mmCIF file with all atom_site columns, C-alpha atoms in Angstrom:
data_model
loop_
_atom_site.group_PDB
_atom_site.id
_atom_site.type_symbol
_atom_site.label_atom_id
_atom_site.label_alt_id
_atom_site.label_comp_id
_atom_site.label_asym_id
_atom_site.label_entity_id
_atom_site.label_seq_id
_atom_site.pdbx_PDB_ins_code
_atom_site.Cartn_x
_atom_site.Cartn_y
_atom_site.Cartn_z
_atom_site.occupancy
_atom_site.B_iso_or_equiv
_atom_site.pdbx_formal_charge
_atom_site.auth_seq_id
_atom_site.auth_comp_id
_atom_site.auth_asym_id
_atom_site.auth_atom_id
_atom_site.pdbx_PDB_model_num
ATOM 1   C CA . GLY C 1 1   ? -66.430 84.094  52.682 1.00 62.00 ? 1   GLY C CA 1
ATOM 2   C CA . ALA C 1 2   ? -69.580 84.993  54.580 1.00 79.00 ? 2   ALA C CA 1
ATOM 3   C CA . VAL C 1 3   ? -68.221 83.937  57.852 1.00 87.00 ? 3   VAL C CA 1
ATOM 4   C CA . VAL C 1 4   ? -70.031 85.052  61.057 1.00 92.00 ? 4   VAL C CA 1
ATOM 5   C CA . SER C 1 5   ? -68.994 84.570  64.443 1.00 94.00 ? 5   SER C CA 1
ATOM 6   C CA . GLN C 1 6   ? -70.524 84.678  67.886 1.00 96.00 ? 6   GLN C CA 1
ATOM 7   C CA . HIS C 1 7   ? -68.989 85.232  71.235 1.00 96.00 ? 7   HIS C CA 1
ATOM 8   C CA . PRO C 1 8   ? -69.227 83.707  73.600 1.00 96.00 ? 8   PRO C CA 1
ATOM 9   C CA . SER C 1 9   ? -69.884 80.273  72.467 1.00 94.00 ? 9   SER C CA 1
ATOM 10  C CA . TRP C 1 10  ? -71.311 79.362  75.867 1.00 95.00 ? 10  TRP C CA 1
ATOM 11  C CA . VAL C 1 11  ? -72.073 81.069  79.063 1.00 97.00 ? 11  VAL C CA 1
ATOM 12  C CA . ILE C 1 12  ? -73.398 80.074  82.454 1.00 97.00 ? 12  ILE C CA 1
ATOM 13  C CA . CYS C 1 13  ? -74.593 82.881  84.801 1.00 96.00 ? 13  CYS C CA 1
ATOM 14  C CA . LYS C 1 14  ? -76.610 83.395  87.881 1.00 96.00 ? 14  LYS C CA 1
ATOM 15  C CA . SER C 1 15  ? -80.255 84.441  87.979 1.00 97.00 ? 15  SER C CA 1
ATOM 16  C CA . GLY C 1 16  ? -80.713 88.258  87.785 1.00 96.00 ? 16  GLY C CA 1
ATOM 17  C CA . THR C 1 17  ? -77.477 88.877  86.115 1.00 96.00 ? 17  THR C CA 1
ATOM 18  C CA . SER C 1 18  ? -77.065 90.424  82.408 1.00 97.00 ? 18  SER C CA 1
ATOM 19  C CA . VAL C 1 19  ? -75.334 88.727  79.535 1.00 97.00 ? 19  VAL C CA 1
ATOM 20  C CA . LYS C 1 20  ? -73.937 90.111  76.493 1.00 97.00 ? 20  LYS C CA 1
ATOM 21  C CA . ILE C 1 21  ? -73.777 88.084  73.489 1.00 97.00 ? 21  ILE C CA 1
ATOM 22  C CA . GLU C 1 22  ? -71.585 89.404  70.449 1.00 97.00 ? 22  GLU C CA 1
ATOM 23  C CA . CYS C 1 23  ? -72.377 88.767  66.536 1.00 96.00 ? 23  CYS C CA 1
ATOM 24  C CA . ARG C 1 24  ? -69.936 89.643  64.102 1.00 95.00 ? 24  ARG C CA 1
ATOM 25  C CA . SER C 1 25  ? -69.697 89.396  60.500 1.00 93.00 ? 25  SER C CA 1
ATOM 26  C CA . LEU C 1 26  ? -66.040 88.709  59.507 1.00 93.00 ? 26  LEU C CA 1
ATOM 27  C CA . ASP C 1 27  ? -65.496 89.148  55.848 1.00 89.00 ? 27  ASP C CA 1
ATOM 28  C CA . PHE C 1 28  ? -68.575 91.250  54.895 1.00 90.00 ? 28  PHE C CA 1
ATOM 29  C CA . GLN C 1 29  ? -70.487 94.287  55.906 1.00 91.00 ? 29  GLN C CA 1
ATOM 30  C CA . ALA C 1 30  ? -73.917 93.282  57.184 1.00 88.00 ? 30  ALA C CA 1
ATOM 31  C CA . THR C 1 31  ? -76.658 95.764  56.990 1.00 83.00 ? 31  THR C CA 1
ATOM 32  C CA . THR C 1 32  ? -79.330 93.493  58.727 1.00 89.00 ? 32  THR C CA 1
ATOM 33  C CA . MET C 1 33  ? -78.675 90.992  61.315 1.00 93.00 ? 33  MET C CA 1
ATOM 34  C CA . PHE C 1 34  ? -81.129 88.657  62.935 1.00 94.00 ? 34  PHE C CA 1
ATOM 35  C CA . TRP C 1 35  ? -81.211 87.198  66.506 1.00 96.00 ? 35  TRP C CA 1
ATOM 36  C CA . TYR C 1 36  ? -83.075 83.722  66.685 1.00 95.00 ? 36  TYR C CA 1
ATOM 37  C CA . ARG C 1 37  ? -83.688 81.639  69.769 1.00 95.00 ? 37  ARG C CA 1
ATOM 38  C CA . GLN C 1 38  ? -83.757 77.930  69.877 1.00 90.00 ? 38  GLN C CA 1
ATOM 39  C CA . PHE C 1 39  ? -85.174 75.727  72.672 1.00 86.00 ? 39  PHE C CA 1
ATOM 40  C CA . PRO C 1 40  ? -84.107 72.133  72.895 1.00 81.00 ? 40  PRO C CA 1
ATOM 41  C CA . LYS C 1 41  ? -85.324 70.047  70.328 1.00 78.00 ? 41  LYS C CA 1
ATOM 42  C CA . GLN C 1 42  ? -87.355 72.952  68.765 1.00 81.00 ? 42  GLN C CA 1
ATOM 43  C CA . SER C 1 43  ? -86.916 75.206  65.585 1.00 86.00 ? 43  SER C CA 1
ATOM 44  C CA . LEU C 1 44  ? -85.494 78.428  65.495 1.00 89.00 ? 44  LEU C CA 1
ATOM 45  C CA . MET C 1 45  ? -87.806 81.352  66.288 1.00 91.00 ? 45  MET C CA 1
ATOM 46  C CA . LEU C 1 46  ? -86.846 84.975  65.177 1.00 93.00 ? 46  LEU C CA 1
ATOM 47  C CA . MET C 1 47  ? -86.694 87.201  68.059 1.00 95.00 ? 47  MET C CA 1
ATOM 48  C CA . ALA C 1 48  ? -85.602 90.473  66.481 1.00 95.00 ? 48  ALA C CA 1
ATOM 49  C CA . THR C 1 49  ? -84.334 92.343  63.191 1.00 93.00 ? 49  THR C CA 1
ATOM 50  C CA . SER C 1 50  ? -81.321 94.458  63.699 1.00 91.00 ? 50  SER C CA 1
ATOM 51  C CA . ASN C 1 51  ? -80.239 97.250  61.106 1.00 87.00 ? 51  ASN C CA 1
ATOM 52  C CA . GLU C 1 52  ? -77.068 99.050  61.450 1.00 85.00 ? 52  GLU C CA 1
ATOM 53  C CA . GLY C 1 53  ? -77.710 102.431 63.141 1.00 82.00 ? 53  GLY C CA 1
ATOM 54  C CA . SER C 1 54  ? -81.309 102.208 63.824 1.00 85.00 ? 54  SER C CA 1
ATOM 55  C CA . LYS C 1 55  ? -83.452 100.510 66.572 1.00 88.00 ? 55  LYS C CA 1
ATOM 56  C CA . ALA C 1 56  ? -84.235 96.865  66.231 1.00 92.00 ? 56  ALA C CA 1
ATOM 57  C CA . THR C 1 57  ? -87.478 95.271  65.392 1.00 93.00 ? 57  THR C CA 1
ATOM 58  C CA . TYR C 1 58  ? -88.799 92.986  67.770 1.00 95.00 ? 58  TYR C CA 1
ATOM 59  C CA . GLU C 1 59  ? -91.264 89.907  66.939 1.00 94.00 ? 59  GLU C CA 1
ATOM 60  C CA . GLN C 1 60  ? -94.258 89.767  68.793 1.00 93.00 ? 60  GLN C CA 1
ATOM 61  C CA . GLY C 1 61  ? -93.913 88.457  72.588 1.00 93.00 ? 61  GLY C CA 1
ATOM 62  C CA . VAL C 1 62  ? -90.396 89.371  72.793 1.00 95.00 ? 62  VAL C CA 1
ATOM 63  C CA . GLU C 1 63  ? -89.614 91.978  75.348 1.00 94.00 ? 63  GLU C CA 1
ATOM 64  C CA . LYS C 1 64  ? -87.503 94.654  73.799 1.00 92.00 ? 64  LYS C CA 1
ATOM 65  C CA . ASP C 1 65  ? -86.682 95.811  77.363 1.00 94.00 ? 65  ASP C CA 1
ATOM 66  C CA . LYS C 1 66  ? -85.334 92.410  78.483 1.00 96.00 ? 66  LYS C CA 1
ATOM 67  C CA . PHE C 1 67  ? -83.313 91.534  75.143 1.00 97.00 ? 67  PHE C CA 1
ATOM 68  C CA . LEU C 1 68  ? -81.539 94.682  74.192 1.00 96.00 ? 68  LEU C CA 1
ATOM 69  C CA . ILE C 1 69  ? -79.879 94.599  70.767 1.00 94.00 ? 69  ILE C CA 1
ATOM 70  C CA . ASN C 1 70  ? -77.388 97.108  69.537 1.00 91.00 ? 70  ASN C CA 1
ATOM 71  C CA . HIS C 1 71  ? -76.228 97.220  66.028 1.00 89.00 ? 71  HIS C CA 1
ATOM 72  C CA . ALA C 1 72  ? -73.602 100.012 66.297 1.00 82.00 ? 72  ALA C CA 1
ATOM 73  C CA . SER C 1 73  ? -71.619 98.966  63.086 1.00 90.00 ? 73  SER C CA 1
ATOM 74  C CA . LEU C 1 74  ? -71.759 97.127  59.969 1.00 91.00 ? 74  LEU C CA 1
ATOM 75  C CA . THR C 1 75  ? -69.905 94.055  61.379 1.00 94.00 ? 75  THR C CA 1
ATOM 76  C CA . LEU C 1 76  ? -71.184 93.940  64.879 1.00 94.00 ? 76  LEU C CA 1
ATOM 77  C CA . SER C 1 77  ? -74.489 93.425  66.728 1.00 94.00 ? 77  SER C CA 1
ATOM 78  C CA . THR C 1 78  ? -74.733 92.782  70.290 1.00 96.00 ? 78  THR C CA 1
ATOM 79  C CA . LEU C 1 79  ? -77.818 91.146  72.221 1.00 97.00 ? 79  LEU C CA 1
ATOM 80  C CA . THR C 1 80  ? -77.979 91.742  75.963 1.00 97.00 ? 80  THR C CA 1
ATOM 81  C CA . VAL C 1 81  ? -80.138 89.454  77.918 1.00 97.00 ? 81  VAL C CA 1
ATOM 82  C CA . THR C 1 82  ? -80.878 91.668  81.089 1.00 96.00 ? 82  THR C CA 1
ATOM 83  C CA . SER C 1 83  ? -81.801 90.178  84.271 1.00 96.00 ? 83  SER C CA 1
ATOM 84  C CA . ALA C 1 84  ? -81.681 86.646  83.032 1.00 96.00 ? 84  ALA C CA 1
ATOM 85  C CA . HIS C 1 85  ? -83.809 83.940  84.527 1.00 96.00 ? 85  HIS C CA 1
ATOM 86  C CA . PRO C 1 86  ? -83.659 80.111  84.124 1.00 96.00 ? 86  PRO C CA 1
ATOM 87  C CA . GLU C 1 87  ? -86.432 80.381  81.653 1.00 94.00 ? 87  GLU C CA 1
ATOM 88  C CA . ASP C 1 88  ? -83.986 82.395  79.249 1.00 95.00 ? 88  ASP C CA 1
ATOM 89  C CA . SER C 1 89  ? -81.657 79.266  79.038 1.00 95.00 ? 89  SER C CA 1
ATOM 90  C CA . SER C 1 90  ? -81.558 78.625  75.381 1.00 95.00 ? 90  SER C CA 1
ATOM 91  C CA . PHE C 1 91  ? -79.349 78.504  72.274 1.00 94.00 ? 91  PHE C CA 1
ATOM 92  C CA . TYR C 1 92  ? -79.054 81.874  70.603 1.00 96.00 ? 92  TYR C CA 1
ATOM 93  C CA . ILE C 1 93  ? -77.969 82.214  66.911 1.00 94.00 ? 93  ILE C CA 1
ATOM 94  C CA . CYS C 1 94  ? -77.457 85.108  65.209 1.00 95.00 ? 94  CYS C CA 1
ATOM 95  C CA . SER C 1 95  ? -77.311 85.717  61.174 1.00 93.00 ? 95  SER C CA 1
ATOM 96  C CA . ALA C 1 96  ? -76.091 88.375  59.121 1.00 91.00 ? 96  ALA C CA 1
ATOM 97  C CA . THR C 1 97  ? -76.827 89.313  55.520 1.00 85.00 ? 97  THR C CA 1
ATOM 98  C CA . PRO C 1 98  ? -74.669 91.241  53.315 1.00 78.00 ? 98  PRO C CA 1
ATOM 99  C CA . SER C 1 99  ? -77.226 91.885  50.762 1.00 71.00 ? 99  SER C CA 1
ATOM 100 C CA . GLU C 1 100 ? -78.493 88.479  49.570 1.00 70.00 ? 100 GLU C CA 1
ATOM 101 C CA . GLY C 1 101 ? -78.606 85.218  51.704 1.00 75.00 ? 101 GLY C CA 1
ATOM 102 C CA . GLN C 1 102 ? -78.303 84.806  55.420 1.00 83.00 ? 102 GLN C CA 1
ATOM 103 C CA . PHE C 1 103 ? -75.092 83.434  57.156 1.00 88.00 ? 103 PHE C CA 1
ATOM 104 C CA . PHE C 1 104 ? -75.605 81.965  60.505 1.00 91.00 ? 104 PHE C CA 1
ATOM 105 C CA . GLY C 1 105 ? -73.217 82.290  63.249 1.00 93.00 ? 105 GLY C CA 1
ATOM 106 C CA . PRO C 1 106 ? -72.484 79.086  65.278 1.00 92.00 ? 106 PRO C CA 1
ATOM 107 C CA . GLY C 1 107 ? -74.609 79.926  68.356 1.00 93.00 ? 107 GLY C CA 1
ATOM 108 C CA . THR C 1 108 ? -74.462 80.701  72.054 1.00 95.00 ? 108 THR C CA 1
ATOM 109 C CA . ARG C 1 109 ? -75.564 78.630  74.686 1.00 95.00 ? 109 ARG C CA 1
ATOM 110 C CA . LEU C 1 110 ? -76.984 80.506  77.451 1.00 96.00 ? 110 LEU C CA 1
ATOM 111 C CA . THR C 1 111 ? -77.704 78.731  80.840 1.00 96.00 ? 111 THR C CA 1
ATOM 112 C CA . VAL C 1 112 ? -79.094 80.708  83.714 1.00 96.00 ? 112 VAL C CA 1
ATOM 113 C CA . LEU C 1 113 ? -78.645 79.094  87.263 1.00 96.00 ? 113 LEU C CA 1
ATOM 114 C CA . GLY K 2 1   ? -99.310 83.340  59.694 1.00 54.00 ? 1   GLY K CA 1
ATOM 115 C CA . GLU K 2 2   ? -96.652 81.377  57.902 1.00 64.00 ? 2   GLU K CA 1
ATOM 116 C CA . ASP K 2 3   ? -96.466 77.547  58.978 1.00 84.00 ? 3   ASP K CA 1
ATOM 117 C CA . VAL K 2 4   ? -93.489 75.405  58.002 1.00 89.00 ? 4   VAL K CA 1
ATOM 118 C CA . GLU K 2 5   ? -93.860 71.612  58.742 1.00 91.00 ? 5   GLU K CA 1
ATOM 119 C CA . GLN K 2 6   ? -91.550 68.647  58.712 1.00 93.00 ? 6   GLN K CA 1
ATOM 120 C CA . SER K 2 7   ? -91.398 65.067  60.135 1.00 89.00 ? 7   SER K CA 1
ATOM 121 C CA . LEU K 2 8   ? -89.246 65.047  63.296 1.00 90.00 ? 8   LEU K CA 1
ATOM 122 C CA . PHE K 2 9   ? -87.264 61.960  62.731 1.00 94.00 ? 9   PHE K CA 1
ATOM 123 C CA . LEU K 2 10  ? -85.850 60.018  59.853 1.00 96.00 ? 10  LEU K CA 1
ATOM 124 C CA . SER K 2 11  ? -83.457 56.896  59.807 1.00 97.00 ? 11  SER K CA 1
ATOM 125 C CA . VAL K 2 12  ? -81.569 55.410  56.841 1.00 97.00 ? 12  VAL K CA 1
ATOM 126 C CA . ARG K 2 13  ? -78.915 53.002  56.119 1.00 97.00 ? 13  ARG K CA 1
ATOM 127 C CA . GLU K 2 14  ? -75.465 54.206  55.226 1.00 97.00 ? 14  GLU K CA 1
ATOM 128 C CA . GLY K 2 15  ? -75.403 54.361  51.547 1.00 97.00 ? 15  GLY K CA 1
ATOM 129 C CA . ASP K 2 16  ? -79.013 54.470  50.841 1.00 97.00 ? 16  ASP K CA 1
ATOM 130 C CA . SER K 2 17  ? -80.763 57.857  49.752 1.00 97.00 ? 17  SER K CA 1
ATOM 131 C CA . SER K 2 18  ? -82.541 60.253  52.307 1.00 97.00 ? 18  SER K CA 1
ATOM 132 C CA . VAL K 2 19  ? -85.531 62.157  51.509 1.00 97.00 ? 19  VAL K CA 1
ATOM 133 C CA . ILE K 2 20  ? -86.639 64.890  53.850 1.00 98.00 ? 20  ILE K CA 1
ATOM 134 C CA . ASN K 2 21  ? -89.845 66.276  53.460 1.00 97.00 ? 21  ASN K CA 1
ATOM 135 C CA . CYS K 2 22  ? -91.585 69.811  54.250 1.00 96.00 ? 22  CYS K CA 1
ATOM 136 C CA . THR K 2 23  ? -94.838 71.635  53.721 1.00 95.00 ? 23  THR K CA 1
ATOM 137 C CA . TYR K 2 24  ? -95.550 75.319  54.031 1.00 91.00 ? 24  TYR K CA 1
ATOM 138 C CA . THR K 2 25  ? -98.607 77.183  53.976 1.00 88.00 ? 25  THR K CA 1
ATOM 139 C CA . ASP K 2 26  ? -97.550 80.806  52.842 1.00 82.00 ? 26  ASP K CA 1
ATOM 140 C CA . SER K 2 27  ? -98.343 80.864  49.094 1.00 78.00 ? 27  SER K CA 1
ATOM 141 C CA . SER K 2 28  ? -96.318 84.125  48.845 1.00 80.00 ? 28  SER K CA 1
ATOM 142 C CA . SER K 2 29  ? -92.975 82.306  49.776 1.00 77.00 ? 29  SER K CA 1
ATOM 143 C CA . THR K 2 30  ? -90.482 82.798  47.019 1.00 85.00 ? 30  THR K CA 1
ATOM 144 C CA . TYR K 2 31  ? -87.350 81.353  48.182 1.00 90.00 ? 31  TYR K CA 1
ATOM 145 C CA . LEU K 2 32  ? -87.155 77.988  49.967 1.00 92.00 ? 32  LEU K CA 1
ATOM 146 C CA . TYR K 2 33  ? -83.875 76.715  51.821 1.00 93.00 ? 33  TYR K CA 1
ATOM 147 C CA . TRP K 2 34  ? -82.592 73.880  53.310 1.00 95.00 ? 34  TRP K CA 1
ATOM 148 C CA . TYR K 2 35  ? -80.304 74.193  56.202 1.00 94.00 ? 35  TYR K CA 1
ATOM 149 C CA . LYS K 2 36  ? -78.206 71.704  58.156 1.00 95.00 ? 36  LYS K CA 1
ATOM 150 C CA . GLN K 2 37  ? -77.423 71.720  61.955 1.00 92.00 ? 37  GLN K CA 1
ATOM 151 C CA . GLU K 2 38  ? -74.863 69.607  63.621 1.00 90.00 ? 38  GLU K CA 1
ATOM 152 C CA . PRO K 2 39  ? -74.960 69.125  67.418 1.00 84.00 ? 39  PRO K CA 1
ATOM 153 C CA . GLY K 2 40  ? -74.261 72.246  69.291 1.00 78.00 ? 40  GLY K CA 1
ATOM 154 C CA . ALA K 2 41  ? -73.535 74.288  66.088 1.00 81.00 ? 41  ALA K CA 1
ATOM 155 C CA . GLY K 2 42  ? -75.207 77.055  64.084 1.00 82.00 ? 42  GLY K CA 1
ATOM 156 C CA . LEU K 2 43  ? -76.942 76.513  60.760 1.00 88.00 ? 43  LEU K CA 1
ATOM 157 C CA . GLN K 2 44  ? -75.277 75.786  57.380 1.00 89.00 ? 44  GLN K CA 1
ATOM 158 C CA . LEU K 2 45  ? -77.005 76.579  54.299 1.00 88.00 ? 45  LEU K CA 1
ATOM 159 C CA . LEU K 2 46  ? -77.210 73.654  52.115 1.00 93.00 ? 46  LEU K CA 1
ATOM 160 C CA . THR K 2 47  ? -79.161 74.756  49.093 1.00 92.00 ? 47  THR K CA 1
ATOM 161 C CA . TYR K 2 48  ? -82.123 76.905  48.101 1.00 91.00 ? 48  TYR K CA 1
ATOM 162 C CA . ILE K 2 49  ? -84.496 76.917  45.443 1.00 92.00 ? 49  ILE K CA 1
ATOM 163 C CA . PHE K 2 50  ? -86.537 79.828  43.883 1.00 91.00 ? 50  PHE K CA 1
ATOM 164 C CA . SER K 2 51  ? -90.200 79.145  43.798 1.00 88.00 ? 51  SER K CA 1
ATOM 165 C CA . ASN K 2 52  ? -90.227 79.220  39.787 1.00 89.00 ? 52  ASN K CA 1
ATOM 166 C CA . MET K 2 53  ? -88.377 76.261  39.746 1.00 91.00 ? 53  MET K CA 1
ATOM 167 C CA . ASP K 2 54  ? -89.357 72.736  40.342 1.00 93.00 ? 54  ASP K CA 1
ATOM 168 C CA . MET K 2 55  ? -85.924 70.905  40.755 1.00 96.00 ? 55  MET K CA 1
ATOM 169 C CA . LYS K 2 56  ? -82.469 71.825  41.810 1.00 95.00 ? 56  LYS K CA 1
ATOM 170 C CA . GLN K 2 57  ? -79.466 69.629  41.761 1.00 95.00 ? 57  GLN K CA 1
ATOM 171 C CA . ASP K 2 58  ? -76.206 70.224  43.390 1.00 92.00 ? 58  ASP K CA 1
ATOM 172 C CA . GLN K 2 59  ? -73.958 66.985  43.745 1.00 95.00 ? 59  GLN K CA 1
ATOM 173 C CA . ARG K 2 60  ? -75.592 64.701  46.187 1.00 96.00 ? 60  ARG K CA 1
ATOM 174 C CA . LEU K 2 61  ? -78.327 66.865  47.056 1.00 97.00 ? 61  LEU K CA 1
ATOM 175 C CA . THR K 2 62  ? -81.736 67.246  45.056 1.00 97.00 ? 62  THR K CA 1
ATOM 176 C CA . VAL K 2 63  ? -84.363 69.652  45.796 1.00 97.00 ? 63  VAL K CA 1
ATOM 177 C CA . LEU K 2 64  ? -87.720 69.105  44.622 1.00 97.00 ? 64  LEU K CA 1
ATOM 178 C CA . LEU K 2 65  ? -90.529 71.806  44.597 1.00 95.00 ? 65  LEU K CA 1
ATOM 179 C CA . ASN K 2 66  ? -94.529 71.294  44.210 1.00 94.00 ? 66  ASN K CA 1
ATOM 180 C CA . LYS K 2 67  ? -95.560 74.727  44.257 1.00 91.00 ? 67  LYS K CA 1
ATOM 181 C CA . LYS K 2 68  ? -99.237 73.751  43.823 1.00 91.00 ? 68  LYS K CA 1
ATOM 182 C CA . ASP K 2 69  ? -99.154 71.503  46.905 1.00 93.00 ? 69  ASP K CA 1
ATOM 183 C CA . LYS K 2 70  ? -96.669 73.712  48.819 1.00 92.00 ? 70  LYS K CA 1
ATOM 184 C CA . HIS K 2 71  ? -94.316 70.732  49.117 1.00 95.00 ? 71  HIS K CA 1
ATOM 185 C CA . LEU K 2 72  ? -90.572 70.646  49.340 1.00 95.00 ? 72  LEU K CA 1
ATOM 186 C CA . SER K 2 73  ? -88.166 67.873  49.709 1.00 97.00 ? 73  SER K CA 1
ATOM 187 C CA . LEU K 2 74  ? -84.610 67.332  49.943 1.00 98.00 ? 74  LEU K CA 1
ATOM 188 C CA . ARG K 2 75  ? -82.906 64.129  48.695 1.00 98.00 ? 75  ARG K CA 1
ATOM 189 C CA . ILE K 2 76  ? -79.506 63.125  49.872 1.00 97.00 ? 76  ILE K CA 1
ATOM 190 C CA . ALA K 2 77  ? -78.017 60.476  47.693 1.00 97.00 ? 77  ALA K CA 1
ATOM 191 C CA . ASP K 2 78  ? -75.583 57.878  49.015 1.00 97.00 ? 78  ASP K CA 1
ATOM 192 C CA . THR K 2 79  ? -75.959 58.902  52.633 1.00 97.00 ? 79  THR K CA 1
ATOM 193 C CA . GLN K 2 80  ? -73.031 58.978  55.038 1.00 96.00 ? 80  GLN K CA 1
ATOM 194 C CA . THR K 2 81  ? -72.609 59.177  58.505 1.00 95.00 ? 81  THR K CA 1
ATOM 195 C CA . GLY K 2 82  ? -71.423 62.794  58.437 1.00 94.00 ? 82  GLY K CA 1
ATOM 196 C CA . ASP K 2 83  ? -75.002 63.258  57.004 1.00 96.00 ? 83  ASP K CA 1
ATOM 197 C CA . SER K 2 84  ? -76.325 62.888  60.485 1.00 96.00 ? 84  SER K CA 1
ATOM 198 C CA . ALA K 2 85  ? -77.625 66.146  61.535 1.00 96.00 ? 85  ALA K CA 1
ATOM 199 C CA . ILE K 2 86  ? -80.994 68.202  62.081 1.00 94.00 ? 86  ILE K CA 1
ATOM 200 C CA . TYR K 2 87  ? -82.169 69.436  58.597 1.00 97.00 ? 87  TYR K CA 1
ATOM 201 C CA . PHE K 2 88  ? -84.354 72.543  58.593 1.00 95.00 ? 88  PHE K CA 1
ATOM 202 C CA . CYS K 2 89  ? -86.564 73.811  55.787 1.00 95.00 ? 89  CYS K CA 1
ATOM 203 C CA . ALA K 2 90  ? -86.986 77.571  55.887 1.00 92.00 ? 90  ALA K CA 1
ATOM 204 C CA . GLU K 2 91  ? -88.872 80.180  53.640 1.00 91.00 ? 91  GLU K CA 1
ATOM 205 C CA . SER K 2 92  ? -88.690 83.727  52.808 1.00 87.00 ? 92  SER K CA 1
ATOM 206 C CA . ILE K 2 93  ? -90.472 86.136  50.302 1.00 83.00 ? 93  ILE K CA 1
ATOM 207 C CA . ASN K 2 94  ? -87.094 87.941  49.648 1.00 77.00 ? 94  ASN K CA 1
ATOM 208 C CA . PHE K 2 95  ? -83.705 86.444  49.094 1.00 73.00 ? 95  PHE K CA 1
ATOM 209 C CA . GLY K 2 96  ? -81.685 87.522  52.276 1.00 62.00 ? 96  GLY K CA 1
ATOM 210 C CA . ASN K 2 97  ? -82.439 90.849  53.776 1.00 63.00 ? 97  ASN K CA 1
ATOM 211 C CA . GLU K 2 98  ? -85.743 89.384  55.493 1.00 77.00 ? 98  GLU K CA 1
ATOM 212 C CA . LYS K 2 99  ? -86.603 87.003  58.345 1.00 81.00 ? 99  LYS K CA 1
ATOM 213 C CA . LEU K 2 100 ? -86.611 83.291  57.751 1.00 88.00 ? 100 LEU K CA 1
ATOM 214 C CA . THR K 2 101 ? -89.389 81.166  58.841 1.00 89.00 ? 101 THR K CA 1
ATOM 215 C CA . PHE K 2 102 ? -88.147 77.766  59.840 1.00 91.00 ? 102 PHE K CA 1
ATOM 216 C CA . GLY K 2 103 ? -89.721 74.328  60.068 1.00 92.00 ? 103 GLY K CA 1
ATOM 217 C CA . THR K 2 104 ? -89.591 71.992  62.810 1.00 89.00 ? 104 THR K CA 1
ATOM 218 C CA . GLY K 2 105 ? -86.445 70.359  61.670 1.00 93.00 ? 105 GLY K CA 1
ATOM 219 C CA . THR K 2 106 ? -85.917 66.684  60.786 1.00 96.00 ? 106 THR K CA 1
ATOM 220 C CA . ARG K 2 107 ? -83.342 64.599  62.792 1.00 95.00 ? 107 ARG K CA 1
ATOM 221 C CA . LEU K 2 108 ? -81.612 62.394  60.349 1.00 97.00 ? 108 LEU K CA 1
ATOM 222 C CA . THR K 2 109 ? -79.840 59.183  61.862 1.00 97.00 ? 109 THR K CA 1
ATOM 223 C CA . ILE K 2 110 ? -77.655 56.962  59.823 1.00 96.00 ? 110 ILE K CA 1
ATOM 224 C CA . ILE K 2 111 ? -77.702 53.543  60.541 1.00 94.00 ? 111 ILE K CA 1
ATOM 225 C CA . PRO K 2 112 ? -74.491 51.658  59.825 1.00 89.00 ? 112 PRO K CA 1
#
C-alpha cells in the first residue's frame, strides 16, 4: 500500500514553455502533498505544501506565480512550472501523506533547453 | 533554522557493515528518518525512530540515536551490492503531516 505515482517521469521542453507534473496517491487519500526539488548531487528542498481544497503554502524563496500548485482532489496534486527556463531544470519529487508517514513518488526529471 | 548534515561519501566492502552518520541541530525534532534513493528514483523510507528511543533494529538495519549529541546513525549489516544508493536522514516534529528536513545525503558505494 501507500503508492505514489508521478507523471511524466521525465520531460524536455523549450525555454519559455510551461510544464505540468502530476502527483497521484494510488491507494490512499492524501490530505497533504508536498513538492520537493532536488538539484544534481544535492539534497531535497521543500518547495511547497499542498492541502486539498486550499491554497498551497510556499517555502521562502519559491515563486508561487512560477510554480503553480493545484490540489483539487484527495488523490491528485499538480505542479505547473510556468515559463520554464534552464535554471528550472531539476528533479521534482512529490510526497503524499494519508495521516501518518510520507510516501514519495518516483520523481520527474525536467530538462529545459 | 533546522540543519541536518551527513558526510557525502562512504565506501564499504561487500559483506562488511556500513555505518552512515547524521547530525541535526533542531532540538525539537521528534521523528528521525532514513531514506534510500537509488539512481534516478524517488525516495524509499527505510526506517524511522521516535526521539524517546535510542535504538531500533529492523533485519539488517540498526538505527542508533544519541539525542544529547543530536547524532543519528544507520548501520547496515552484511552490506550487499543492492545497498548502493544515496542515503538521506531527515527529521520532523510530527509524524507525516509535516514537511521533512533532509540531510545532504551519503552516497554509499560497495566495493566487490
